[in-house]
């Protein structure tokens, strides 16, 4: 039996330490160490082949790690009691398409061990949650791809799990459907349910996640609260009326000048640590008698962070 990890049963919904998975001579996952708090929405990101799917399969008990240890809901990885409290939507799923939506959920309810009374109560609730009430008695084979995604989310929520693991839950949905899923994830968080979200749609992750982990080549390259990871430098554009000698040198004392665009009017692209520094740079320009026609700050997005980290890792591996 795995040793108990400090704090796992009270503090973390998921805790892993040094998880490693090897298939033959291929390392799919290397030293995965993460923590996921109870009731938070946790984003798990990475390029294709980064080890995300392997990690998810370990968490839900479908495969065993080659090395490392971890706990889910206070129980060792793969523990039966923990698995009963997990709702899971895999990225690639196929359902019994000859069943109706109601029949499919009833089957999964029996697999979860729900009583007939519990199934009668929960099936209409989850169908309403995912917007499929009117399609409940249609065969799944007649569902669009987006509707099949919704019935998949419904089965993941059927047994009122404490932890929901969603692998690309919005990949087949249109913008309205993605918004509905975002709202649903927020409602789950409001009820204290932990959501582990694996998605390549970074704007979706940025909109709902409290903390994220970015993995590349089987390793964690960034982990922390969304606000902290995105609180780095700002890119700022100064649009000026003129550019006297010495202006760039003076600005370089406050910001990192990256580019000068001379036409149609002088424009300086720079990086600044915060908005206060940008304000000081503007004061410097005005005091020097330089007309300032515009100042446009832009904070980096999750996509910017993701691309930079993955590219940096790729360059270091060459």
GROMACS .gro file of N, CA, C and O in nm, residues 76-117:
model
  168
   76UNK      N    1  -0.542   0.620  -0.206
   76UNK     CA    2  -0.433   0.593  -0.300
   76UNK      C    3  -0.484   0.584  -0.444
   76UNK      O    4  -0.600   0.552  -0.469
   77UNK      N    5  -0.397   0.613  -0.538
   77UNK     CA    6  -0.431   0.604  -0.680
   77UNK      C    7  -0.493   0.468  -0.712
   77UNK      O    8  -0.440   0.364  -0.673
   78UNK      N    9  -0.605   0.470  -0.785
   78UNK     CA   10  -0.670   0.347  -0.824
   78UNK      C   11  -0.764   0.288  -0.722
   78UNK      O   12  -0.830   0.187  -0.747
   79UNK      N   13  -0.775   0.352  -0.604
   79UNK     CA   14  -0.860   0.298  -0.497
   79UNK      C   15  -1.007   0.298  -0.540
   79UNK      O   16  -1.057   0.395  -0.597
   80UNK      N   17  -1.075   0.190  -0.512
   80UNK     CA   18  -1.213   0.172  -0.556
   80UNK      C   19  -1.305   0.278  -0.496
   80UNK      O   20  -1.392   0.332  -0.565
   81UNK      N   21  -1.289   0.307  -0.367
   81UNK     CA   22  -1.378   0.404  -0.303
   81UNK      C   23  -1.361   0.543  -0.363
   81UNK      O   24  -1.458   0.618  -0.375
   82UNK      N   25  -1.239   0.578  -0.400
   82UNK     CA   26  -1.217   0.708  -0.464
   82UNK      C   27  -1.278   0.711  -0.603
   82UNK      O   28  -1.340   0.811  -0.645
   83UNK      N   29  -1.263   0.602  -0.677
   83UNK     CA   30  -1.315   0.597  -0.815
   83UNK      C   31  -1.466   0.613  -0.818
   83UNK      O   32  -1.523   0.666  -0.915
   84UNK      N   33  -1.535   0.568  -0.715
   84UNK     CA   34  -1.681   0.581  -0.710
   84UNK      C   35  -1.723   0.727  -0.698
   84UNK      O   36  -1.839   0.759  -0.726
   85UNK      N   37  -1.632   0.814  -0.657
   85UNK     CA   38  -1.665   0.954  -0.636
   85UNK      C   39  -1.610   1.045  -0.747
   85UNK      O   40  -1.605   1.166  -0.732
   86UNK      N   41  -1.568   0.983  -0.857
   86UNK     CA   42  -1.513   1.057  -0.971
   86UNK      C   43  -1.609   1.049  -1.089
   86UNK      O   44  -1.657   0.941  -1.124
   87UNK      N   45  -1.637   1.163  -1.149
   87UNK     CA   46  -1.708   1.167  -1.277
   87UNK      C   47  -1.605   1.193  -1.385
   87UNK      O   48  -1.522   1.283  -1.373
   88UNK      N   49  -1.612   1.117  -1.495
   88UNK     CA   50  -1.505   1.124  -1.595
   88UNK      C   51  -1.565   1.128  -1.735
   88UNK      O   52  -1.647   1.045  -1.773
   89UNK      N   53  -1.520   1.227  -1.813
   89UNK     CA   54  -1.553   1.233  -1.955
   89UNK      C   55  -1.423   1.225  -2.033
   89UNK      O   56  -1.345   1.320  -2.036
   90UNK      N   57  -1.395   1.112  -2.097
   90UNK     CA   58  -1.272   1.101  -2.177
   90UNK      C   59  -1.282   1.183  -2.305
   90UNK      O   60  -1.392   1.218  -2.350
   91UNK      N   61  -1.167   1.211  -2.364
   91UNK     CA   62  -1.166   1.288  -2.488
   91UNK      C   63  -1.231   1.210  -2.602
   91UNK      O   64  -1.313   1.263  -2.677
   92UNK      N   65  -1.195   1.084  -2.616
   92UNK     CA   66  -1.249   1.000  -2.722
   92UNK      C   67  -1.343   0.899  -2.659
   92UNK      O   68  -1.299   0.805  -2.593
   93UNK      N   69  -1.471   0.919  -2.676
   93UNK     CA   70  -1.569   0.829  -2.615
   93UNK      C   71  -1.668   0.782  -2.721
   93UNK      O   72  -1.695   0.850  -2.818
   94UNK      N   73  -1.720   0.663  -2.701
   94UNK     CA   74  -1.824   0.607  -2.787
   94UNK      C   75  -1.931   0.548  -2.696
   94UNK      O   76  -1.901   0.467  -2.608
   95UNK      N   77  -2.055   0.589  -2.719
   95UNK     CA   78  -2.165   0.538  -2.639
   95UNK      C   79  -2.249   0.439  -2.719
   95UNK      O   80  -2.236   0.428  -2.841
   96UNK      N   81  -2.336   0.369  -2.649
   96UNK     CA   82  -2.428   0.274  -2.713
   96UNK      C   83  -2.532   0.357  -2.788
   96UNK      O   84  -2.634   0.398  -2.730
   97UNK      N   85  -2.510   0.379  -2.917
   97UNK     CA   86  -2.590   0.477  -2.988
   97UNK      C   87  -2.730   0.429  -3.024
   97UNK      O   88  -2.811   0.506  -3.077
   98UNK      N   89  -2.760   0.302  -2.996
   98UNK     CA   90  -2.896   0.254  -3.021
   98UNK      C   91  -2.989   0.284  -2.903
   98UNK      O   92  -3.110   0.269  -2.913
   99UNK      N   93  -2.929   0.330  -2.790
   99UNK     CA   94  -3.009   0.368  -2.674
   99UNK      C   95  -3.054   0.513  -2.685
   99UNK      O   96  -2.991   0.594  -2.755
  100UNK      N   97  -3.161   0.547  -2.617
  100UNK     CA   98  -3.199   0.688  -2.606
  100UNK      C   99  -3.112   0.755  -2.500
  100UNK      O  100  -3.041   0.686  -2.424
  101UNK      N  101  -3.118   0.887  -2.493
  101UNK     CA  102  -3.041   0.957  -2.392
  101UNK      C  103  -3.077   0.911  -2.252
  101UNK      O  104  -2.989   0.888  -2.168
  102UNK      N  105  -3.207   0.895  -2.225
  102UNK     CA  106  -3.252   0.848  -2.094
  102UNK      C  107  -3.200   0.708  -2.066
  102UNK      O  108  -3.153   0.679  -1.955
  103UNK      N  109  -3.210   0.619  -2.164
  103UNK     CA  110  -3.167   0.480  -2.144
  103UNK      C  111  -3.016   0.473  -2.120
  103UNK      O  112  -2.969   0.394  -2.038
  104UNK      N  113  -2.942   0.555  -2.192
  104UNK     CA  114  -2.797   0.557  -2.174
  104UNK      C  115  -2.761   0.598  -2.032
  104UNK      O  116  -2.677   0.535  -1.966
  105UNK      N  117  -2.825   0.704  -1.983
  105UNK     CA  118  -2.796   0.750  -1.847
  105UNK      C  119  -2.844   0.648  -1.743
  105UNK      O  120  -2.780   0.631  -1.639
  106UNK      N  121  -2.953   0.580  -1.772
  106UNK     CA  122  -3.000   0.477  -1.679
  106UNK      C  123  -2.899   0.363  -1.670
  106UNK      O  124  -2.871   0.311  -1.561
  107UNK      N  125  -2.841   0.325  -1.785
  107UNK     CA  126  -2.739   0.221  -1.786
  107UNK      C  127  -2.618   0.264  -1.703
  107UNK      O  128  -2.568   0.187  -1.620
  108UNK      N  129  -2.572   0.386  -1.726
  108UNK     CA  130  -2.455   0.433  -1.651
  108UNK      C  131  -2.489   0.450  -1.503
  108UNK      O  132  -2.402   0.428  -1.417
  109UNK      N  133  -2.613   0.485  -1.473
  109UNK     CA  134  -2.653   0.494  -1.332
  109UNK      C  135  -2.644   0.360  -1.264
  109UNK      O  136  -2.602   0.349  -1.148
  110UNK      N  137  -2.683   0.253  -1.335
  110UNK     CA  138  -2.671   0.118  -1.279
  110UNK      C  139  -2.524   0.081  -1.259
  110UNK      O  140  -2.488   0.019  -1.159
  111UNK      N  141  -2.439   0.119  -1.355
  111UNK     CA  142  -2.296   0.091  -1.341
  111UNK      C  143  -2.238   0.165  -1.222
  111UNK      O  144  -2.147   0.115  -1.155
  112UNK      N  145  -2.289   0.286  -1.196
  112UNK     CA  146  -2.244   0.362  -1.079
  112UNK      C  147  -2.297   0.303  -0.949
  112UNK      O  148  -2.251   0.338  -0.839
  113UNK      N  149  -2.398   0.215  -0.958
  113UNK     CA  150  -2.457   0.158  -0.838
  113UNK      C  151  -2.570   0.241  -0.780
  113UNK      O  152  -2.607   0.223  -0.664
  114UNK      N  153  -2.629   0.329  -0.861
  114UNK     CA  154  -2.740   0.411  -0.813
  114UNK      C  155  -2.868   0.327  -0.808
  114UNK      O  156  -2.893   0.244  -0.896
  115UNK      N  157  -2.949   0.352  -0.708
  115UNK     CA  158  -3.076   0.282  -0.697
  115UNK      C  159  -3.173   0.334  -0.804
  115UNK      O  160  -3.150   0.437  -0.867
  116UNK      N  161  -3.283   0.261  -0.825
  116UNK     CA  162  -3.380   0.305  -0.924
  116UNK      C  163  -3.435   0.444  -0.889
  116UNK      O  164  -3.453   0.530  -0.978
  117UNK      N  165  -3.460   0.468  -0.761
  117UNK     CA  166  -3.513   0.598  -0.718
  117UNK      C  167  -3.411   0.709  -0.743
  117UNK      O  168  -3.447   0.819  -0.787
   0.00000   0.00000   0.00000
